[in-house]
Coordinates of C-alpha atoms and ligand atoms in Angstrom, one line a residue:
M1 CA -0.2 -0.2 -0.2
K2 CA 1.3 3.3 -1.2
S3 CA 2.1 5.6 2.2
F4 CA 0.6 8.9 3.2
Y5 CA 4.3 11.1 2.6
L6 CA 4.2 14.2 4.3
T7 CA 6.8 16.2 5.1
T8 CA 7.9 19.8 6.7
P9 CA 10.6 22.0 5.4
I10 CA 14.4 20.9 6.4
Y11 CA 15.3 24.1 8.7
Y12 CA 18.7 26.2 8.7
V13 CA 20.6 25.3 11.0
N14 CA 22.0 28.9 11.8
D15 CA 20.1 29.3 14.8
A16 CA 17.6 27.1 17.3
P17 CA 14.0 26.6 16.2
H18 CA 11.1 29.6 17.1
I19 CA 7.2 28.9 17.3
G20 CA 7.5 29.7 13.2
H21 CA 8.8 27.2 12.8
A22 CA 7.2 24.4 15.1
Y23 CA 3.8 25.3 13.6
T24 CA 4.8 24.1 10.5
T25 CA 6.3 20.9 12.9
V26 CA 2.8 20.4 14.6
A27 CA 0.6 21.1 12.0
G28 CA 2.4 18.4 10.4
D29 CA 2.6 16.4 12.7
V30 CA -1.2 16.8 13.5
L31 CA -1.8 16.0 10.1
T32 CA 0.3 12.2 9.9
R33 CA -1.5 11.1 13.5
W34 CA -5.1 11.7 11.9
H35 CA -4.5 10.1 8.8
R36 CA -2.3 7.1 11.1
Q37 CA -5.7 7.4 12.7
R38 CA -7.4 6.7 9.5
G39 CA -5.6 3.7 9.2
E40 CA -3.4 4.7 6.4
S41 CA -0.1 3.9 6.1
V42 CA 2.3 7.1 7.3
W43 CA 5.6 8.4 6.2
F44 CA 6.2 11.5 8.0
L45 CA 9.6 13.4 8.2
T46 CA 11.2 16.9 8.8
G47 CA 15.2 17.6 9.4
T48 CA 17.1 19.7 9.1
D49 CA 18.7 21.8 6.0
E50 CA 23.6 22.3 6.8
H51 CA 24.6 23.6 3.9
G52 CA 25.2 26.6 2.1
Q53 CA 26.7 30.3 2.8
K54 CA 24.3 31.4 5.8
V55 CA 24.7 28.4 7.9
M56 CA 28.5 28.5 6.7
R57 CA 28.8 32.0 8.5
T58 CA 27.0 31.9 11.5
A59 CA 29.3 29.0 12.5
E60 CA 32.7 31.1 11.9
Q61 CA 30.8 33.5 13.6
N62 CA 30.9 31.4 16.1
G63 CA 34.1 30.2 16.1
V64 CA 33.2 26.9 14.7
A65 CA 33.9 24.2 11.7
P66 CA 30.7 23.9 9.9
Q67 CA 30.0 20.5 10.8
A68 CA 30.6 20.8 14.4
W69 CA 28.4 24.1 14.6
A70 CA 25.2 21.9 12.7
D71 CA 25.9 18.9 15.1
K72 CA 25.6 21.0 17.8
L73 CA 22.5 23.0 16.9
V74 CA 20.8 19.6 15.5
E75 CA 21.5 17.6 19.2
D76 CA 21.1 20.1 21.7
A77 CA 18.5 22.3 20.2
W78 CA 16.1 20.3 17.4
K79 CA 15.8 17.0 18.9
P80 CA 15.3 18.3 22.0
N81 CA 12.7 20.9 20.4
W82 CA 10.8 17.9 18.8
H83 CA 10.6 15.7 21.2
A84 CA 9.2 18.2 23.5
L85 CA 6.5 18.9 21.3
N86 CA 5.5 15.4 20.6
I87 CA 6.4 14.8 17.7
A88 CA 6.3 11.6 16.0
N89 CA 8.6 12.1 12.6
D90 CA 9.6 8.4 11.3
D91 CA 12.6 10.4 10.3
F92 CA 15.1 12.6 10.4
I93 CA 16.7 13.5 7.7
R94 CA 20.0 15.7 7.2
T95 CA 21.8 16.8 5.0
T96 CA 25.0 16.2 5.6
E97 CA 24.3 12.9 5.9
P98 CA 26.2 10.4 3.4
R99 CA 22.9 9.1 2.7
H100 CA 21.7 12.5 1.3
M101 CA 24.9 13.4 -0.1
D102 CA 25.1 10.6 -2.4
R103 CA 22.2 10.7 -3.8
V104 CA 21.8 13.8 -4.8
Q105 CA 25.4 13.3 -6.0
K106 CA 24.2 10.5 -8.4
F107 CA 20.6 12.7 -9.2
L108 CA 22.4 15.7 -10.7
T109 CA 24.5 13.6 -12.6
S110 CA 21.5 11.7 -14.3
L111 CA 20.4 15.1 -15.0
K112 CA 23.5 16.3 -16.8
D113 CA 23.5 12.8 -18.9
K114 CA 19.7 13.7 -19.6
G115 CA 21.4 17.3 -21.1
F116 CA 19.6 19.5 -18.4
I117 CA 22.7 20.7 -16.9
Y118 CA 25.3 23.3 -18.8
Q119 CA 27.6 25.3 -17.3
G120 CA 27.4 29.6 -17.5
D121 CA 28.4 32.6 -16.9
F122 CA 26.0 33.9 -13.3
E123 CA 26.3 37.4 -12.5
G124 CA 23.9 38.9 -10.2
P125 CA 22.4 39.7 -7.0
Y126 CA 22.7 37.0 -4.3
C127 CA 20.2 37.6 -0.5
V128 CA 22.3 35.0 2.2
G129 CA 19.4 35.0 4.3
C130 CA 17.4 33.9 1.4
E131 CA 19.7 31.8 0.2
E132 CA 18.7 33.2 -3.0
F133 CA 19.5 35.2 -6.3
K134 CA 17.7 38.2 -6.6
L135 CA 16.1 40.2 -9.8
P136 CA 17.4 43.8 -9.9
G137 CA 13.5 44.5 -9.8
D138 CA 13.2 42.4 -6.9
L139 CA 15.0 44.8 -4.6
L140 CA 14.0 47.4 -1.9
E141 CA 16.3 50.9 -2.6
G142 CA 18.0 49.3 -5.3
N143 CA 20.2 46.8 -2.9
L144 CA 17.7 45.7 -0.2
C145 CA 16.5 42.2 0.4
P146 CA 13.1 42.8 1.3
T147 CA 12.6 39.5 3.2
H148 CA 16.2 40.6 5.4
S149 CA 16.1 44.7 4.9
K150 CA 20.0 43.9 4.6
P151 CA 22.0 44.4 1.1
V152 CA 21.9 41.4 -1.1
E153 CA 26.0 40.9 -2.2
N154 CA 27.0 40.6 -6.0
V155 CA 27.5 37.0 -7.1
K156 CA 30.1 37.0 -10.3
E157 CA 30.7 33.4 -10.7
T158 CA 31.0 30.5 -14.2
N159 CA 29.4 27.5 -12.9
W160 CA 26.4 25.3 -13.7
F161 CA 23.2 25.8 -15.0
F162 CA 20.0 24.1 -14.5
K163 CA 17.6 24.2 -17.6
L164 CA 14.5 25.5 -15.8
S165 CA 12.9 27.6 -18.5
E166 CA 12.5 24.6 -20.1
F167 CA 9.6 23.5 -17.6
T168 CA 7.5 26.7 -17.8
D169 CA 4.5 25.3 -20.0
R170 CA 4.6 22.0 -18.4
L171 CA 4.5 23.2 -14.3
L172 CA 1.6 26.3 -15.8
A173 CA -0.2 23.0 -17.5
H174 CA 0.5 20.9 -14.4
Y175 CA -1.6 23.7 -12.1
K176 CA -4.0 24.0 -14.6
N177 CA -5.1 20.8 -14.8
N178 CA -3.9 20.2 -10.6
P179 CA -5.8 22.8 -8.9
D180 CA -4.9 20.6 -6.3
A181 CA -1.1 20.0 -6.3
C182 CA -0.8 23.9 -5.0
Q183 CA -2.7 25.4 -1.9
P184 CA -4.1 27.4 -1.1
E185 CA -6.3 28.7 -3.9
S186 CA -3.7 32.2 -2.9
A187 CA -0.6 30.3 -3.3
R188 CA -1.9 28.6 -6.7
N189 CA -3.0 31.8 -8.2
E190 CA 1.0 33.7 -7.3
V191 CA 2.8 30.7 -8.6
V192 CA 0.8 30.5 -11.7
A193 CA 1.4 34.6 -12.1
F194 CA 5.1 33.9 -11.0
L195 CA 5.5 31.5 -14.4
E196 CA 3.6 33.6 -16.8
G197 CA 6.2 36.3 -16.1
G198 CA 9.0 33.5 -17.3
V199 CA 11.3 31.6 -15.1
R200 CA 14.8 32.0 -16.0
D201 CA 17.2 29.2 -15.9
L202 CA 18.6 28.4 -12.4
S203 CA 23.0 28.4 -11.0
I204 CA 23.0 25.3 -9.4
S205 CA 26.2 25.2 -8.3
R206 CA 29.1 27.7 -6.4
S207 CA 32.6 27.5 -6.7
T208 CA 33.4 30.7 -3.7
F209 CA 33.1 28.2 -0.8
D210 CA 33.1 25.0 0.1
W211 CA 30.4 24.0 2.4
G212 CA 28.0 22.0 0.3
V213 CA 27.7 19.0 -2.1
P214 CA 30.8 18.6 -4.3
V215 CA 29.8 18.6 -8.5
P216 CA 30.8 15.4 -9.2
W217 CA 32.3 15.9 -11.8
D218 CA 34.0 19.5 -11.1
T219 CA 34.7 19.2 -7.7
D220 CA 36.0 23.0 -6.9
Q221 CA 32.1 23.9 -7.1
V222 CA 29.0 22.9 -5.0
V223 CA 25.9 22.4 -5.4
Y224 CA 23.1 25.1 -4.4
V225 CA 22.0 24.6 -1.3
W226 CA 18.5 24.6 -2.3
F227 CA 18.6 22.2 -5.5
D228 CA 20.4 20.3 -2.6
A229 CA 17.9 20.7 0.1
L230 CA 14.7 20.3 -2.1
L231 CA 15.6 16.9 -2.7
N232 CA 15.9 15.7 1.1
Y233 CA 12.3 14.5 0.1
A234 CA 13.4 12.7 -2.6
T235 CA 16.8 11.2 -1.2
A236 CA 15.7 9.9 2.8
V237 CA 13.7 7.9 0.8
G238 CA 15.8 6.2 -1.2
L239 CA 16.2 8.3 -4.8
T240 CA 18.3 6.8 -7.5
D241 CA 18.2 3.4 -5.1
D242 CA 17.9 0.3 -7.6
P243 CA 14.8 -0.9 -7.1
E244 CA 15.4 -4.2 -5.6
S245 CA 17.0 -2.6 -2.6
E246 CA 15.7 -1.1 0.6
G247 CA 15.5 2.2 -0.6
G248 CA 14.2 1.6 -3.4
K249 CA 11.2 -0.1 -2.1
K250 CA 11.0 2.4 0.2
F251 CA 10.6 4.7 -2.7
A252 CA 8.1 3.1 -4.5
Q253 CA 6.1 2.8 -1.0
T254 CA 6.4 6.3 -0.5
W255 CA 6.5 9.0 -3.8
P256 CA 5.4 11.1 -5.2
A257 CA 4.7 13.0 -2.4
D258 CA 1.1 13.7 -0.7
V259 CA 2.0 16.9 1.1
H260 CA 4.9 19.1 1.1
L261 CA 4.2 21.8 4.4
V262 CA 5.3 24.6 3.7
G263 CA 5.9 28.3 4.9
K264 CA 4.2 31.2 2.2
D265 CA 7.9 32.8 2.0
I266 CA 9.3 29.2 0.9
L267 CA 6.3 28.4 -1.8
R268 CA 8.1 28.9 -5.0
F269 CA 11.3 26.7 -4.6
H270 CA 8.7 24.1 -3.7
A271 CA 6.2 24.9 -6.1
V272 CA 8.2 25.4 -9.5
I273 CA 11.9 24.6 -8.8
W274 CA 11.0 21.3 -7.5
P275 CA 8.8 19.5 -9.4
A276 CA 11.0 21.0 -12.8
M277 CA 13.4 18.8 -10.9
L278 CA 11.9 16.0 -10.7
M279 CA 9.8 16.6 -14.5
A280 CA 13.8 16.4 -15.6
A281 CA 14.0 13.2 -13.9
G282 CA 11.1 11.4 -15.0
L283 CA 9.7 10.9 -12.0
E284 CA 6.6 12.0 -10.3
V285 CA 6.0 15.1 -8.4
P286 CA 4.3 16.1 -5.1
Q287 CA 0.8 15.4 -5.0
K288 CA 0.3 18.9 -3.0
V289 CA 2.1 21.5 -2.1
F290 CA 0.4 23.7 0.9
A291 CA 1.9 27.0 2.6
H292 CA 0.7 28.3 5.3
G293 CA 0.7 31.9 6.3
W294 CA 3.4 33.6 8.6
L295 CA 3.1 33.8 12.5
L296 CA 3.6 37.8 12.9
V297 CA 5.0 40.0 15.6
G298 CA 4.4 43.5 15.3
G299 CA 2.7 43.0 11.6
E300 CA 6.2 41.4 10.7
K301 CA 6.9 37.9 10.0
M302 CA 8.4 36.7 13.5
S303 CA 12.2 35.7 12.8
K304 CA 15.5 35.5 14.4
S305 CA 17.2 37.6 12.3
K306 CA 14.9 40.3 12.9
L307 CA 14.6 39.1 17.1
T308 CA 11.3 38.5 17.1
G309 CA 11.4 34.7 17.6
I310 CA 10.1 33.2 20.4
A311 CA 11.7 29.6 21.7
P312 CA 8.3 26.9 21.4
S313 CA 9.3 26.6 25.3
Q314 CA 7.8 30.4 26.4
I315 CA 4.8 29.4 25.4
T316 CA 4.9 25.8 26.2
D317 CA 6.5 26.7 30.4
H318 CA 3.3 28.2 31.3
F319 CA 0.1 26.9 28.9
G320 CA 1.6 23.0 28.2
V321 CA 2.8 21.5 25.4
D322 CA -0.6 20.4 24.2
A323 CA -2.4 23.6 24.4
F324 CA 0.5 25.2 21.9
R325 CA 0.2 22.0 19.7
Y326 CA -4.2 23.6 19.7
Y327 CA -3.4 26.8 19.8
F328 CA -2.2 27.8 16.4
L329 CA -3.9 25.6 14.7
R330 CA -7.7 26.2 16.1
A331 CA -7.0 30.4 15.8
I332 CA -5.5 30.8 12.1
P333 CA -6.9 29.7 9.2
F334 CA -4.3 27.2 7.6
G335 CA -3.3 29.7 4.6
S336 CA -3.3 33.2 6.9
D337 CA -0.7 35.3 9.1
G338 CA -2.3 35.6 12.1
S339 CA -0.5 37.5 15.3
F340 CA 0.5 36.0 18.6
S341 CA -1.0 37.1 21.6
W342 CA -0.9 36.1 25.0
E343 CA -4.2 37.1 26.2
D344 CA -6.1 35.5 23.2
M345 CA -4.2 32.3 24.0
S346 CA -5.0 32.2 27.3
A347 CA -8.2 33.7 26.4
R348 CA -8.6 30.3 24.3
Y349 CA -6.6 28.3 26.9
T350 CA -9.3 29.4 29.9
S351 CA -12.4 28.9 28.1
E352 CA -12.4 26.1 25.3
L353 CA -9.4 23.5 27.0
A354 CA -9.9 24.2 30.9
N355 CA -14.0 25.0 30.4
D356 CA -15.6 23.1 28.0
F357 CA -13.7 20.1 27.9
G358 CA -11.1 20.0 31.0
N359 CA -14.1 20.5 33.0
L360 CA -16.8 18.3 31.7
A361 CA -14.1 15.7 31.5
S362 CA -13.6 16.2 35.7
R363 CA -17.2 16.2 36.1
L364 CA -17.6 13.4 34.8
A365 CA -15.5 11.5 36.5
A366 CA -16.7 12.7 39.5
M367 CA -20.1 11.7 39.0
V368 CA -19.6 8.6 38.1
E369 CA -17.7 7.8 41.1
K370 CA -19.8 9.6 43.2
Y371 CA -23.2 7.8 42.2
C372 CA -21.8 4.7 40.2
G373 CA -19.1 3.7 42.6
G374 CA -16.5 5.0 39.3
L375 CA -18.2 1.6 37.5
L376 CA -19.3 3.0 34.4
P377 CA -23.6 1.6 34.0
A378 CA -24.8 -0.6 31.5
V379 CA -25.0 1.2 28.2
A380 CA -27.2 4.2 26.4
R381 CA -27.8 6.0 23.7
D382 CA -28.9 9.3 23.2
A383 CA -29.6 10.0 20.0
E384 CA -28.9 13.5 19.5
L385 CA -26.1 12.9 21.0
S386 CA -25.2 9.7 18.5
A387 CA -26.7 12.1 15.2
A388 CA -24.8 14.3 16.1
L389 CA -21.4 12.4 16.6
E390 CA -21.9 11.2 13.4
E391 CA -21.9 14.4 11.6
T392 CA -18.9 15.6 13.7
V393 CA -17.0 12.8 12.4
A394 CA -18.2 13.6 9.0
K395 CA -17.5 17.7 9.1
A396 CA -13.8 16.9 10.8
D397 CA -12.7 14.4 8.2
A398 CA -13.6 16.2 5.2
A399 CA -11.8 20.1 7.0
M400 CA -8.4 17.7 7.3
Q401 CA -8.5 16.2 4.7
V402 CA -8.0 19.8 2.8
L403 CA -5.8 20.9 5.9
D404 CA -8.9 22.9 7.1
F405 CA -6.9 22.3 10.9
Q406 CA -9.6 25.3 11.8
G407 CA -12.5 23.7 10.7
G408 CA -11.4 20.3 12.4
I409 CA -10.7 21.3 15.7
N410 CA -13.6 24.1 15.6
A411 CA -16.4 21.0 14.3
I412 CA -15.1 19.0 17.2
M413 CA -14.8 21.4 19.4
D414 CA -18.9 22.5 19.2
Y415 CA -19.9 18.6 19.8
C416 CA -17.9 19.1 23.4
K417 CA -20.1 22.7 23.7
M418 CA -23.0 20.6 22.5
V419 CA -22.2 17.8 25.8
N420 CA -21.8 20.2 27.8
G421 CA -25.5 21.6 27.1
Y422 CA -26.7 17.9 27.5
V423 CA -25.2 18.1 31.2
T424 CA -26.2 21.1 31.9
I425 CA -30.0 20.8 30.9
K426 CA -30.1 16.9 32.0
E427 CA -28.8 18.3 35.7
P428 CA -27.8 15.2 37.2
W429 CA -27.0 16.3 40.1
I430 CA -30.5 16.8 40.6
L431 CA -31.4 13.3 39.4
A432 CA -29.5 11.9 41.5
K433 CA -31.1 13.3 44.6
D434 CA -34.1 11.0 44.0
P435 CA -33.5 7.0 43.7
A436 CA -36.4 7.3 41.3
N437 CA -34.6 8.4 38.4
Q438 CA -31.8 6.2 38.9
Q439 CA -31.8 4.9 36.0
A440 CA -32.3 8.7 34.2
L441 CA -29.2 9.6 36.1
E442 CA -27.2 6.3 34.8
D443 CA -28.1 7.2 31.1
V444 CA -27.2 10.6 31.8
L445 CA -23.8 9.6 32.9
Y446 CA -23.2 7.1 30.4
N447 CA -23.9 9.4 27.2
T448 CA -21.3 11.7 28.4
A449 CA -18.4 9.2 29.0
E450 CA -19.5 7.8 25.5
S451 CA -19.0 10.9 24.5
L452 CA -16.0 12.1 26.5
R453 CA -14.2 8.7 25.0
A454 CA -15.2 10.1 21.0
L455 CA -13.7 13.4 22.0
A456 CA -10.6 12.0 23.8
V457 CA -9.9 9.7 20.1
L458 CA -10.9 12.9 18.3
L459 CA -8.2 15.8 19.4
H460 CA -5.7 13.2 19.8
P461 CA -4.0 14.2 16.7
V462 CA -3.6 16.9 18.2
M463 CA -3.4 16.6 21.9
P464 CA -1.8 12.8 22.3
A465 CA -0.4 13.6 26.0
T466 CA -4.0 15.1 27.4
T467 CA -6.9 12.7 25.6
E468 CA -4.6 9.9 26.6
I469 CA -5.0 10.6 30.3
L470 CA -8.3 10.9 29.8
W471 CA -8.3 7.4 27.7
E472 CA -7.0 5.9 30.7
S473 CA -9.4 8.0 32.9
L474 CA -13.0 6.9 31.1
G475 CA -11.8 3.5 31.6
A476 CA -10.3 3.1 28.2
K477 CA -7.3 1.3 27.7
A478 CA -7.6 -1.4 29.9
T479 CA -11.3 -1.8 28.2
L480 CA -10.7 -0.2 24.1
G481 CA -6.5 -0.7 24.0
E482 CA -4.4 2.0 23.2
I483 CA -6.2 5.7 22.2
A484 CA -3.7 5.8 18.9
A485 CA -5.3 2.7 18.2
Q486 CA -8.8 3.8 17.6
R487 CA -9.8 4.6 13.8
I488 CA -11.4 8.0 13.0
D489 CA -14.3 6.0 10.7
A490 CA -14.8 3.7 13.4
V491 CA -14.5 7.1 16.7
A492 CA -19.5 7.1 15.6
T493 CA -20.3 3.9 16.9
W494 CA -22.3 4.4 19.0
G495 CA -21.7 2.3 23.0
Q496 CA -18.1 1.6 22.8
L497 CA -17.2 1.6 26.3
P498 CA -18.4 -1.2 28.0
Q499 CA -20.2 -1.2 31.5
G500 CA -18.8 -1.7 34.4
A501 CA -15.7 0.1 32.6
N502 CA -13.7 1.5 35.9
V503 CA -13.6 5.8 35.4
T504 CA -11.1 7.3 37.6
K505 CA -10.5 10.4 38.9
T506 CA -8.3 12.7 36.4
P507 CA -5.0 14.8 37.4
V508 CA -6.6 17.9 35.7
L509 CA -6.2 18.0 31.9
F510 CA -5.6 22.1 32.1
P511 CA -5.4 23.6 35.4
R512 CA -5.8 27.4 36.2
L513 CA -3.0 29.1 34.4
E514 CA -0.6 31.5 36.9
V515 CA -1.0 35.5 36.6
K516 CA 1.9 36.5 34.7
E517 CA 3.6 38.8 36.1
Ligands
MSP601 N1 15.6 26.0 4.7 C1 14.9 26.5 4.1 C2 14.1 25.1 3.8 C3 14.7 23.9 2.8 S1 12.6 23.0 2.5 C4 13.8 22.0 1.1 C5 13.7 27.7 4.9 N2 14.7 26.8 6.1 S2 13.9 27.8 7.9 O1 14.7 27.6 9.4 O2 14.0 29.1 7.5 O3 12.4 27.2 7.9 C6 11.3 27.9 7.1 C7 10.4 27.7 7.3 O4 9.7 27.4 9.2 C8 9.2 28.0 6.9 O5 9.1 27.6 6.0 C9 8.0 28.1 7.4 O6 7.6 26.4 7.6 C10 8.6 28.1 9.0 N3 8.6 29.9 9.2 C11 9.6 30.2 10.2 N4 9.4 31.5 10.2 C12 7.9 31.0 10.3 C13 6.9 32.2 10.8 N5 7.2 33.3 11.4 N6 5.5 32.2 10.5 C14 5.0 31.0 10.3 N7 6.2 29.7 10.0 C15 7.4 29.7 9.8 O7 13.7 28.5 4.6

């Protein structure tokens, strides 16, 4: 079976991660966890981009060799950061690994053999921050990069070129025939307009420094960092390996990638250069490139170079990891820019997570303990709750399929609100006062527990740790098995929690926030 294959950008190791990087990776993690719970085979790749002048110069400024610098950042900053955020990637690729570098060289040689690489003279402005050749018309005040507000450098070299311009018409036809291949629509429109404006061949090697993959037939040159980096998506799963080998089999099982998640800053690399490279090699192009928006600070893209980067731990120390994972996907439509605000996050934490979700769970556990000795009463079925759950699952699944995380989470949280409304109306604490209402009381408790079972499963991709606690407290782990093994397509089947399941009080799922000084 072909795997659902999702990638994040590979991040530069010039600095430690900030919440902009975490935004992309968490989105990828949520989506891949969702697909795993749909019963699909999934492959989720992230990693680091370690070559090029940007990383090389940072290492130099710190008085360390680039490899030692990259090793340190990967081990001390990037990997621990993803671990702390509960990211369940299947692989982590570093562009300095031999498995990557060897395959880049093989790929490049094959493109040269096919006649897509030629030698030429290059002269033009280059921004090291973007690692990108610019057109004079792109610059502000004649020589400033519009992204970094820093002067560009003039590069004049003889190097190797890729015949990118030959692919303009095929790329345009591709996006016209496959609107899904670049999303959201605004991103596709941008790419199409860019292609319609005409595309030049691309210089894909550099000779003035040596921190990169050597060009196999001209080792005085290293491969342009973006050409090297884009290939990670394919080298990590066995590009160029013999079809009968392990790598070749992995490639057949994963390629083409289903989703490349990227920030809109790097859309053109992914939607123009990358598919052209694949077309040149006779390989399938990715099913979808999705460009999400930026987290803004003071109206500008959050970035380390502008000293506006917020470390994920600054937020998770206060709100916890699951609230972090929830908040950005819930608050910002995926594809649009959004500003981070401490106040907004506190407000949503309290109303949606602590009150709507966390309190429901703790109230249920307290009532089952008090009124039923901690054992779940017999199976009951509230027709309205059960029908609403079916609708919720259909809506959430449809939204997740198109990377509408906000729509998906909203559908689930609306159901949570509905269950709260159900408990409020039924007033089990009043029913409990009269033994004649015992049956009604037990029905309410069972229906609430069963709704929480579904909420735990549906929110598991977003908040894996908290839902796991809830799962155990519902007695679900002991009776239904691991939460991660629960299928989205079965979650709406009512009556899964068995009578007698042992419901226990949870530690508070979302504790009251400490007042910030
Ligand atoms: N190394 C390249 C990508 C190569 S992929 C073949 C690169 N790295 S990066 O470290 O600069 O990370 C870029 C990605 O981080 C963006 O595409 C985006 O996914 C994420 N973000 C970085 N800053 C961001 C925001 N302020 N807001 C949202 N996402 C941001 O570019």
